[in-house]
CSV table of C-alpha atoms and ligand atoms in Angstrom, one decimal:
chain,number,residue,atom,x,y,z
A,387,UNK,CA,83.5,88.7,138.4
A,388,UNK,CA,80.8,90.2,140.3
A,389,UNK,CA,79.5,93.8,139.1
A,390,UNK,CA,81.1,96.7,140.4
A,391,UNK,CA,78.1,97.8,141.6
A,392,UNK,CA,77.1,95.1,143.8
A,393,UNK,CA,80.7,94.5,145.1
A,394,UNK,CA,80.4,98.2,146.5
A,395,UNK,CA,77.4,97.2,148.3
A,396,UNK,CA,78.7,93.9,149.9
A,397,UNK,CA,81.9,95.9,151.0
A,398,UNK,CA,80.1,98.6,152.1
A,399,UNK,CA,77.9,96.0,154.4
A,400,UNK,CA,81.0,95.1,155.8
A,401,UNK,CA,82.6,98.9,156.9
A,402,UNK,CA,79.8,100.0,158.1
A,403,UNK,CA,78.5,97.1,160.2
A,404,UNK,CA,82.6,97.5,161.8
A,405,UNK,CA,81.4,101.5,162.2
A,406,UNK,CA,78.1,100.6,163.9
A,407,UNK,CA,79.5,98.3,165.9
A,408,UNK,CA,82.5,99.6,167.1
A,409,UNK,CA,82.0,103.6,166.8
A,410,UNK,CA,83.2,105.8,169.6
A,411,UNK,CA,84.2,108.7,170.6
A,412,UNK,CA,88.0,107.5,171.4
A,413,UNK,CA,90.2,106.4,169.0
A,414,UNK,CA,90.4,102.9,168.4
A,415,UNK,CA,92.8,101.1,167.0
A,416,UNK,CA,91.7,98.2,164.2
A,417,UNK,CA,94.0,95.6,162.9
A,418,UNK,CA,93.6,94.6,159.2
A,419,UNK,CA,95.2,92.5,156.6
A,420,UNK,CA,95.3,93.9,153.3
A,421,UNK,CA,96.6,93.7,149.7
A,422,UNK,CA,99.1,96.4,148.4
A,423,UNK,CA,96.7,98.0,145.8
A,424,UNK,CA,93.8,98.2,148.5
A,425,UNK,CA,96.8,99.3,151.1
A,426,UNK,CA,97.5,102.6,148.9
A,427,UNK,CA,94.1,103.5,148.3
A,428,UNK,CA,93.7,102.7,152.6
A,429,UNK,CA,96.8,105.4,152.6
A,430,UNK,CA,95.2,107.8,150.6
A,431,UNK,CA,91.8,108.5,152.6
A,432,UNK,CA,93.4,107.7,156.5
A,433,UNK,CA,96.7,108.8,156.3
A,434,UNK,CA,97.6,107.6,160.2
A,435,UNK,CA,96.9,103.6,158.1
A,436,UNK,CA,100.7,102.1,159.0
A,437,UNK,CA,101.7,98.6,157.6
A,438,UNK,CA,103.4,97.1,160.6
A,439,UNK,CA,104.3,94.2,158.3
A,440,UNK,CA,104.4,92.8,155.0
A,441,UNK,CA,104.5,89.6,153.3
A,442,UNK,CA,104.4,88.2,149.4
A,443,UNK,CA,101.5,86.0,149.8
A,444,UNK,CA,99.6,83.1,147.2
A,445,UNK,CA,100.8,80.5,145.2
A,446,UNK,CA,102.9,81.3,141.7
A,447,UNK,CA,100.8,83.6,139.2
A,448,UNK,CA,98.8,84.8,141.9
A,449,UNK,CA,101.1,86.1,144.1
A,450,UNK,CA,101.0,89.7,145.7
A,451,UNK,CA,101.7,91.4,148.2
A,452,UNK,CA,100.0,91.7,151.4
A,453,UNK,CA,100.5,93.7,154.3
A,454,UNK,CA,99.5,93.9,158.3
A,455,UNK,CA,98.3,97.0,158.7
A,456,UNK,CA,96.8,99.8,162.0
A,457,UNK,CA,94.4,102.3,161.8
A,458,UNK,CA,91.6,104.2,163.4
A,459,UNK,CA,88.8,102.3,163.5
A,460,UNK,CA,86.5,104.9,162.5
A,461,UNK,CA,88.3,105.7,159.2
A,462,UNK,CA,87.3,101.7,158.1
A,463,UNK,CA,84.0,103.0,156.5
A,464,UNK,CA,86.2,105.9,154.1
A,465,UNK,CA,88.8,103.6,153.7
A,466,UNK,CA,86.5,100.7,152.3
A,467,UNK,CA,85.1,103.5,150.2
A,468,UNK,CA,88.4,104.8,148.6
A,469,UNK,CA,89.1,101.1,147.6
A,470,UNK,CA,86.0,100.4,145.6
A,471,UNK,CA,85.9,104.4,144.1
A,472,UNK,CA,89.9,103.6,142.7
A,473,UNK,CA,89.7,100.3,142.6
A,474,UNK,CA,86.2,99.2,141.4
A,475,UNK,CA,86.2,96.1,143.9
A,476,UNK,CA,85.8,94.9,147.2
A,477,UNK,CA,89.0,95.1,149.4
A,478,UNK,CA,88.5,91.6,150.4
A,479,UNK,CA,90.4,93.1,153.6
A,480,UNK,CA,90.1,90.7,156.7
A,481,UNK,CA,89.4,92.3,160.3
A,482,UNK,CA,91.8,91.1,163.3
A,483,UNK,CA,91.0,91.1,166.7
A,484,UNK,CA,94.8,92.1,167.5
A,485,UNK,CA,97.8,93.1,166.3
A,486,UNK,CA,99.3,89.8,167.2
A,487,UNK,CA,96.7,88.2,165.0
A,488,UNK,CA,97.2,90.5,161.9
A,489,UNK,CA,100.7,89.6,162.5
A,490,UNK,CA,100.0,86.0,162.1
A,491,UNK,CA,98.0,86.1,159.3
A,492,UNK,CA,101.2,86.6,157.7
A,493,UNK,CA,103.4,84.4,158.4
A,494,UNK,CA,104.4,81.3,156.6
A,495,UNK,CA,101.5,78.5,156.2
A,496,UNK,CA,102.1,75.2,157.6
A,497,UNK,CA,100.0,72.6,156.1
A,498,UNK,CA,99.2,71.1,159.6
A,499,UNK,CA,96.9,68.5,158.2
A,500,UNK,CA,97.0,64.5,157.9
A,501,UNK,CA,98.0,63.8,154.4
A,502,UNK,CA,94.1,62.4,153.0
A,503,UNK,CA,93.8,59.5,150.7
A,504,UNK,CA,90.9,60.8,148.5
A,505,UNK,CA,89.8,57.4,148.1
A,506,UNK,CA,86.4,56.8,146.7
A,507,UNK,CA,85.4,53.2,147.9
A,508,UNK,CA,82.4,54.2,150.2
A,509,UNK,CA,79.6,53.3,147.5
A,510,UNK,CA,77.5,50.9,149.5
A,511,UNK,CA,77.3,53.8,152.6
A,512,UNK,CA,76.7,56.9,150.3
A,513,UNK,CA,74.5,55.6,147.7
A,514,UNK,CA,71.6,54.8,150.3
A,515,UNK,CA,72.3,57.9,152.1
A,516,UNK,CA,72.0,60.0,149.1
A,517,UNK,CA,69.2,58.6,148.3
A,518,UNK,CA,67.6,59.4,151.5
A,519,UNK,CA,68.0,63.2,151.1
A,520,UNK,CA,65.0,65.5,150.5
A,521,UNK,CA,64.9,68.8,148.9
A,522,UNK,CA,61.8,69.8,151.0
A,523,UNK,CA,63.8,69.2,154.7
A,524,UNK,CA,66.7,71.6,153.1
A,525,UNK,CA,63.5,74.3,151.6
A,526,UNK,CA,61.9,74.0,155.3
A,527,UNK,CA,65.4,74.8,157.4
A,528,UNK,CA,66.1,78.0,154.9
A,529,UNK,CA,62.5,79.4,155.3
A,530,UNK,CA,63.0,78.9,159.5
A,531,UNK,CA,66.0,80.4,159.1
A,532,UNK,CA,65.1,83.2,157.1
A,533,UNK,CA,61.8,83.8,158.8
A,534,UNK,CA,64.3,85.7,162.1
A,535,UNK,CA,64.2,89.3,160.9
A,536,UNK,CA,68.0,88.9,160.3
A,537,UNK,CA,70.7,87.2,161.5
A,538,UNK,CA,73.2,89.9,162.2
A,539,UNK,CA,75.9,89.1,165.1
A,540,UNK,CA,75.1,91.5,167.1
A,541,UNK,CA,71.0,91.7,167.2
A,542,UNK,CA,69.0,89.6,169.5
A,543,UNK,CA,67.3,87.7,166.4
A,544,UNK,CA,70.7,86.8,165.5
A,545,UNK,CA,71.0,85.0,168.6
A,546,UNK,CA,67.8,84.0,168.7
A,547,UNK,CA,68.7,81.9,165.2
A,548,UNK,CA,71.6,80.4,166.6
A,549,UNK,CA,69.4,79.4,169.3
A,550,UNK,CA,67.1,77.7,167.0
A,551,UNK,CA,69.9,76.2,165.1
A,552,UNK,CA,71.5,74.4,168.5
A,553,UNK,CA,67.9,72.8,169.2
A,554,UNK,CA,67.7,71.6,165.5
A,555,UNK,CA,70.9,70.2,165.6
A,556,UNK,CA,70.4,68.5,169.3
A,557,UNK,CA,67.2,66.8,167.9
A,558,UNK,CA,69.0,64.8,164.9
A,559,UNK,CA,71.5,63.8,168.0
A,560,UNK,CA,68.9,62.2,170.2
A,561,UNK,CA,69.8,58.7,171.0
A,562,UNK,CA,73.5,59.0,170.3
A,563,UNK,CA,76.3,59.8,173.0
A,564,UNK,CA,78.6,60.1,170.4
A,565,UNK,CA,77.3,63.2,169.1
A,566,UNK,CA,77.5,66.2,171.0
A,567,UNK,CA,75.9,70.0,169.9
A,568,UNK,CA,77.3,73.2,171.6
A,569,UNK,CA,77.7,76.8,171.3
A,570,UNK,CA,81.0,78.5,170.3
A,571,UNK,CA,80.7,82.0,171.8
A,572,UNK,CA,83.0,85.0,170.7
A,573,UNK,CA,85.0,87.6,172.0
A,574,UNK,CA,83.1,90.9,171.4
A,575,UNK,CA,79.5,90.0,170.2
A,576,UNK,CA,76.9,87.6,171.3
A,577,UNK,CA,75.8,85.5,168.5
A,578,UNK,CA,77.4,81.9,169.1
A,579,UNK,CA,78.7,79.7,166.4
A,580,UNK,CA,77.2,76.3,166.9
A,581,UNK,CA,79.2,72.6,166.7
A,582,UNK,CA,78.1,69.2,165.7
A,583,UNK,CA,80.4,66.7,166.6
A,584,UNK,CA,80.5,63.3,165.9
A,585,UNK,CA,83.6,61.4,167.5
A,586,UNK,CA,85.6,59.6,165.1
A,587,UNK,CA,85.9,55.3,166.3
A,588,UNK,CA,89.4,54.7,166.0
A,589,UNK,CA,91.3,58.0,164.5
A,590,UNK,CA,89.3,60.4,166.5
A,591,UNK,CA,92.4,62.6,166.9
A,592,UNK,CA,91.8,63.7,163.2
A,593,UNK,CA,89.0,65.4,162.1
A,594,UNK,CA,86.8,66.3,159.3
A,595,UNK,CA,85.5,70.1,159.3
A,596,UNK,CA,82.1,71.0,157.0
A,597,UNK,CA,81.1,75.3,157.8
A,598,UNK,CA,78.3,77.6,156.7
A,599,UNK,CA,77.8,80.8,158.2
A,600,UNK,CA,74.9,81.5,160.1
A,601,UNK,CA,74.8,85.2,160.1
A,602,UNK,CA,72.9,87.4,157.6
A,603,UNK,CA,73.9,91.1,156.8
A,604,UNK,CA,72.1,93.9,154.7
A,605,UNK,CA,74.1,96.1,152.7
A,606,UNK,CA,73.3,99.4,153.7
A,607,UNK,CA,71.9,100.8,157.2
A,608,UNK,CA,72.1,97.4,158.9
A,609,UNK,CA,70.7,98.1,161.9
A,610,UNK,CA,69.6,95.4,164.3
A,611,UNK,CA,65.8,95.1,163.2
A,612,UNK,CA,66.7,95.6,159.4
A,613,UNK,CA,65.3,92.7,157.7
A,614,UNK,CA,67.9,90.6,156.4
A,615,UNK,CA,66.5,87.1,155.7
A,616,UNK,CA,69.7,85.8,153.7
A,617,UNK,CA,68.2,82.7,152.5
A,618,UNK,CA,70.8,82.5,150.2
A,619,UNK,CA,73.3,83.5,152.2
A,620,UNK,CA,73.9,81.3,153.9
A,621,UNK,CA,71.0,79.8,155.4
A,622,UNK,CA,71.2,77.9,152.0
A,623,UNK,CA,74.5,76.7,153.1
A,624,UNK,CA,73.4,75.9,156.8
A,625,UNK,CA,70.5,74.0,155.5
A,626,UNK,CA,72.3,71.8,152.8
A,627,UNK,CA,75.0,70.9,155.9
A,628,UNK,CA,72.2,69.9,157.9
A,629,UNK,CA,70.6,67.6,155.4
A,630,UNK,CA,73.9,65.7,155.1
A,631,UNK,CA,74.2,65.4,158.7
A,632,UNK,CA,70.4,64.1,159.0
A,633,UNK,CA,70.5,61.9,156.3
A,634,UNK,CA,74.7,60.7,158.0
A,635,UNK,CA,73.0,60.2,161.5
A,636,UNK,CA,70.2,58.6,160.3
A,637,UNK,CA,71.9,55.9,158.2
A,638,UNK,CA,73.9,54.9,161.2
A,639,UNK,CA,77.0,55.1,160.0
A,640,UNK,CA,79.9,55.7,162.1
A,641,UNK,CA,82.9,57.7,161.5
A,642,UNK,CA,86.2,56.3,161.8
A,643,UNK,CA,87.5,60.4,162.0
A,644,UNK,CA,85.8,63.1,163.6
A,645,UNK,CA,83.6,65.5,162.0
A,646,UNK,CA,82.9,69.0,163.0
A,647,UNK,CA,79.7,70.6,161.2
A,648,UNK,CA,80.0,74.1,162.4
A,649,UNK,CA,77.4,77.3,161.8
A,650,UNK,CA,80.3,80.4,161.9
A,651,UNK,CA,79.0,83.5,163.3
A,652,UNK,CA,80.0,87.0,162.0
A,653,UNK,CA,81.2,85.9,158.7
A,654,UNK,CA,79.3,88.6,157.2
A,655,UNK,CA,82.0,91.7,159.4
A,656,UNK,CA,85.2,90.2,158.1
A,657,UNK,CA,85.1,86.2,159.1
A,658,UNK,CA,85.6,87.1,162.4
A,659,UNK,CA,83.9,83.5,164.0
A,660,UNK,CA,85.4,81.1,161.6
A,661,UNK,CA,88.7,83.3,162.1
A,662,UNK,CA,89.0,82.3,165.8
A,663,UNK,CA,87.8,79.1,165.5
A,664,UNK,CA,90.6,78.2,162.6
A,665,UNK,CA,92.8,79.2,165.1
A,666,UNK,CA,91.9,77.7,168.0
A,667,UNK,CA,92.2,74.7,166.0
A,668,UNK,CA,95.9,75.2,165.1
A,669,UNK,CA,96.6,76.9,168.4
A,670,UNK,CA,95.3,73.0,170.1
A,671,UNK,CA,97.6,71.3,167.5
A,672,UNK,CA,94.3,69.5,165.7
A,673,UNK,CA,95.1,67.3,162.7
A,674,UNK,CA,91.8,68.3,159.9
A,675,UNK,CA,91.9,66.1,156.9
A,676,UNK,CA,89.6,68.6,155.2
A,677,UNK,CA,87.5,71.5,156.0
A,678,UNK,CA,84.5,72.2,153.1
A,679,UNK,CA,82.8,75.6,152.9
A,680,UNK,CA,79.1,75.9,151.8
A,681,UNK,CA,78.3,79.3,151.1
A,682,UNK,CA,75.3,80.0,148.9
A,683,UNK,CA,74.0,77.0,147.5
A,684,UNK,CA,70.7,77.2,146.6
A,685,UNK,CA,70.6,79.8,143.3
A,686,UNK,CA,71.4,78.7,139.7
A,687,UNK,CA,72.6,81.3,138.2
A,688,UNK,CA,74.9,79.9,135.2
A,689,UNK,CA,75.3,76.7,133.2
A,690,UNK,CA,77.1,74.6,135.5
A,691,UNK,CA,76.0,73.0,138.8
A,692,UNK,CA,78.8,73.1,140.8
A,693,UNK,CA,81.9,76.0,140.7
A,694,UNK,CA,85.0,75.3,142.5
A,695,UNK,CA,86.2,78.1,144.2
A,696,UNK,CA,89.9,77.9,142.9
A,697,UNK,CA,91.5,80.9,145.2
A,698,UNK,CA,92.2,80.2,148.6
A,699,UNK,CA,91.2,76.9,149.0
A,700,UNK,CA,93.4,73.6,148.3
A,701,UNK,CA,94.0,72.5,144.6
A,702,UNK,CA,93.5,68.2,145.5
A,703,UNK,CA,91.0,68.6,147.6
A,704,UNK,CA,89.3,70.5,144.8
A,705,UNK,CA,90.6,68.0,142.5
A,706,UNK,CA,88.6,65.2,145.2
A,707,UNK,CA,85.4,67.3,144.9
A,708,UNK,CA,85.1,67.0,141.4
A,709,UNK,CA,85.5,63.5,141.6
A,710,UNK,CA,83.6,62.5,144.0
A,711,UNK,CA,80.6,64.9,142.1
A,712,UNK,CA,81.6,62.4,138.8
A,713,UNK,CA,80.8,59.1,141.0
A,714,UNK,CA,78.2,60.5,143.5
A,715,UNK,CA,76.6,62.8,141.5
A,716,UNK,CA,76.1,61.7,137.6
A,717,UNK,CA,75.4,64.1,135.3
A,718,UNK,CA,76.0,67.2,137.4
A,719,UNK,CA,78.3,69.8,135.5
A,720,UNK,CA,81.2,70.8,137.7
A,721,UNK,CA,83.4,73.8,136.7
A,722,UNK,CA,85.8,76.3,138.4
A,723,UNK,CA,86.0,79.9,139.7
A,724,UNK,CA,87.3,82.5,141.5
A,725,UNK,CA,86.0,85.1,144.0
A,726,UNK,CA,89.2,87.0,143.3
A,727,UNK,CA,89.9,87.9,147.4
A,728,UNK,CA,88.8,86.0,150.9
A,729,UNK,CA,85.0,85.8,150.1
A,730,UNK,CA,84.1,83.6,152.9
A,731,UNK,CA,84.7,81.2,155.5
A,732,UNK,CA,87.3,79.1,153.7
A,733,UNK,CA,90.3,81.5,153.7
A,734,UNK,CA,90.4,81.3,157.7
A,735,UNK,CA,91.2,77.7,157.2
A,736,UNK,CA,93.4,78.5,154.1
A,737,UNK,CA,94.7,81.3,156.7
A,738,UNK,CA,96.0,78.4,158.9
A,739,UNK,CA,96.8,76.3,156.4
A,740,UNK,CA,94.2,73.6,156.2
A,741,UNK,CA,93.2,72.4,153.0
A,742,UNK,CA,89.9,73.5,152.1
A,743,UNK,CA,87.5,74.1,149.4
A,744,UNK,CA,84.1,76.0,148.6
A,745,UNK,CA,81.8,74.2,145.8
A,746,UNK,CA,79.5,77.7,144.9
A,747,UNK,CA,75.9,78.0,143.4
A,748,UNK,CA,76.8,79.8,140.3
A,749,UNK,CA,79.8,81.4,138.3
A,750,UNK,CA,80.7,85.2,140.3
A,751,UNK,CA,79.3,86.5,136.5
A,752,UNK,CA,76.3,85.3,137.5
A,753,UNK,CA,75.8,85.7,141.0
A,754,UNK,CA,72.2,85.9,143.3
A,755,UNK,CA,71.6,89.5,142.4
A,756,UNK,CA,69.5,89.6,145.7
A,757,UNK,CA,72.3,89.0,148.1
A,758,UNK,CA,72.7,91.2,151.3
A,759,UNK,CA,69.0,92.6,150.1
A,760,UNK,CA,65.9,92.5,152.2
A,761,UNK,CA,64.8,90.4,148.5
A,762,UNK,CA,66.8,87.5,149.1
A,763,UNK,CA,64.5,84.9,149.8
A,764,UNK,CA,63.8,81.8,149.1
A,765,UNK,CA,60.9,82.7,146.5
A,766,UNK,CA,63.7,84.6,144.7
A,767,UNK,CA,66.2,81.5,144.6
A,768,UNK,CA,63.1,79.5,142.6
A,769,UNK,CA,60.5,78.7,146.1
A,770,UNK,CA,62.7,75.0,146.3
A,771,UNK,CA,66.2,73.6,147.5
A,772,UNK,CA,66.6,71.3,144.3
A,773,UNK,CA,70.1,73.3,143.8
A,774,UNK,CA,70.9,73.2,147.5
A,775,UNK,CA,70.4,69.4,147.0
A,776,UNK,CA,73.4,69.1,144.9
A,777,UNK,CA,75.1,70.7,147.3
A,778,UNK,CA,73.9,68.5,150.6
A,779,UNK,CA,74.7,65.5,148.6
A,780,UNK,CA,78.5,65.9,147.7
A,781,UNK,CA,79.1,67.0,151.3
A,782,UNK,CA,77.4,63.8,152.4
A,783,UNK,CA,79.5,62.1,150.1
A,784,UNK,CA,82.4,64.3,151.3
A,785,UNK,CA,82.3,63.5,154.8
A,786,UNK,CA,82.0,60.0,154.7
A,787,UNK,CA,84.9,59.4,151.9
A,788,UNK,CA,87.4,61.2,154.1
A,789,UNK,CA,85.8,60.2,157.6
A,790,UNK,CA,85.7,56.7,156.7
A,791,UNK,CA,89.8,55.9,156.1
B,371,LIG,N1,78.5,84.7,150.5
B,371,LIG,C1,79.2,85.9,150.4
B,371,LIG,C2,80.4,85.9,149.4
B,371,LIG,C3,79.9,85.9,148.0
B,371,LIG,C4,78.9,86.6,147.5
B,371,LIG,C5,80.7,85.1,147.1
B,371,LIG,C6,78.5,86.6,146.2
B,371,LIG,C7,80.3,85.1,145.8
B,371,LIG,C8,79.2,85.8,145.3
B,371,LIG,C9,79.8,86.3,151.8
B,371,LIG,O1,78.8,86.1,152.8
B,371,LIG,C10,80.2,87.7,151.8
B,371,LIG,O2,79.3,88.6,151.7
B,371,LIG,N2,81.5,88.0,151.8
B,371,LIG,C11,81.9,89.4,151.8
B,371,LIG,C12,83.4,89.5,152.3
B,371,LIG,C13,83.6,89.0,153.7
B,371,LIG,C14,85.1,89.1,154.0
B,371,LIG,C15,82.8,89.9,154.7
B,371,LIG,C16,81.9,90.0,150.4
B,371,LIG,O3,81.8,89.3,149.4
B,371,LIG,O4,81.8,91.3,150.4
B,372,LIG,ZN1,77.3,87.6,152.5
């Protein structure tokens, strides 16, 4: 587990970048899913907090009990504050555009997916490729991506770096018109998330999903020219994805699924891009044989290479990981962990009931002590992407396993 100390600054990030945002004079109302212990302590500091709904949520042993709750947007920040005071942890509390939403997020999870085969049989494509990959490309995209003051999803540098991000993307797509790069905008803020597609040949109606988050917070008076270079997080994560899908492109080889690489926006205020975007997904009906979060990749903080995030994410498609990591990646020391509540990205698949996983940099113990600090650059994560490299390869590995049968 992360300190207590550090988890009341990443939470804190979070409240107050809702407060900034959002403050008025009126009342507003916010819409939040929450567990029971974090609920009371919600209770106790804004005493207008109703559940509207409740729900035993999580799989046997780790089961408890969540609720849908309303409040006044302005009592977030206290709220938040009373949680990590009484409780000593982040409230891992996700934000909902609607009550309809919150509502949602609770009811039963249909696994809507197209039942994988987790085959390994791909040697002759993703040897080559993984060969091909460079640690320098990955070190170059997280020092232009941390070189934007921050990324922050609602400050004109964090448009600006999605922006950048689009053009990057459309250059590795030249010369193919089965690739196509867009922007996903949002309801409420202007940063755009930004897609890669590459249509599947003959099962293009199923899809492969690969997310980093492209926004950067700082913990603390974020304000829009606070710098907030988050090489770690995520532009570590970004720049791994986009190594795999250079080194994919370039190889020429051509997906019999679909795959989606995605940049989420506003992960960093309560996973509010990837949140819509999981649901638009379900909302179309789309089959995903896997979605694969990469969010910090590029720090080495403990004696294993590669952590499983066990919570929230799917058990064989974590199972898949670590053997793919066995054949691909010889050597590497693969372990598990938890983040103990919805860290990142990957629970607004698990929300919708994709399977998903998130391989991390380092055990939570250990975590980037730099993270959501104006320090967390690449310098601090060792000056090189040889850890993000590990990361770029099993995701190349990843994506053309699944994509390929
Ligand atoms: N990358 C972090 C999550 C993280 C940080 C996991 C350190 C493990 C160790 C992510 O960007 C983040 O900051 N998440 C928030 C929660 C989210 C719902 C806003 C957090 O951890 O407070
Ligand atoms: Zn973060």
């Amino acid at each position: 587990m992360r300190s207590a100390a550090l988890k009341v600054c990443l939470c804190s990030a979070l409240c107050l970048s809702l407060a900034v945002a959002d403050a008025s004079p009126l009342k507003r109302r916010a819409w939040i899913t929450v567990g029971e212990a974090a609920f009371q302590q919600m209770q106790s500091v804004a005493p207008d907090t109703v559940s509207i709904a409740s729900r035993e949520m999580g799989k046997a042993g780790m089961s408890e009990k969540v609720h849908a709750v309303v409040m006044d947007e302005n009592r977030l920040a206290a709220a938040a504050g009373a949680i990590h005071e009484k409780l000593g942890r982040c409230g891992g509390f996700m934000y909902h555009g609607s009550e309809a939403q919150a509502r949602a997020a609770l009811t039963l999870r249909r696994v809507v997916s197209v039942a994988p085969a987790y085959a390994i049989d791909q040697h002759q494509v993703v040897e080559p490729m993984l060969a091909s990959m460079q640690e320098q490309r990955i070190a170059s995209t997280i020092t232009a991506l941390s070189a934007f003051t921050n990324r922050y999803y609602t400050s004109q540098t964090g448009v600006d770096a999605s922006n950048w991000l689009l053009s990057a993307w459309r250059e590795l797509a030249t010369r193919r018109d089965d690739i196509s790069v867009t922007q996903l905008t949002h309801k409420g803020y202007p940063q755009a998330s930004v897609m890669l597609t590459i249509a599947g040949s003959d099962l293009a109606d199923e899809s492969i999903v690969i997310g980093a988050h492209l926004d950067s917070i700082l913990s603390f008076r974020m304000g829009e020219t606070a710098r907030a270079p988050g090489a770690d997080d995520d532009a570590s994560g970004v720049a791994s994805m986009t190594e795999a899908l250079r080194a994919l492109i370039a190889s020429g080889y051509r997906p019999r699924r679909t795959i989606h690489a995605i940049a989420y926006a506003a992960e960093e205020v309560g996973l509010r891009g990837s949140q819509e975007i999981a649901r638009q997904f379900k909302e179309a009906g789309k089959e995903v044989a896997g979605v694969l979060q990469l969010d910090m990749t590029n720090y080495q903080g403990a004696a294993n290479d590669i952590y499983l995030i066990s919570d929230y994410t799917n058990s064989q498609q974590n199972a898949f990981l670590a053997e793919l990591a066995g054949a691909y990646l010889p050597g590497l020391k693969v372990a598990y962990d938890k983040c103990g509540y919805a860290c990142s990205d990957h629970a607004s698949w698990d929300a919708q009931g994709y399977p998903v996983s998130m391989p991390f940099e380092s055990s939570m113990a250990r975590d980037n002590p730099h993270t959501h600090t104006a320090k967390d650059t690449l310098a601090n994560s060792g000056g090189q992407a040889v850890h993000a490299l590990k990361f770029a390869r099993l995701a190349a590995a990843y994506l053309v396993e699944l994509s390929s049968k």
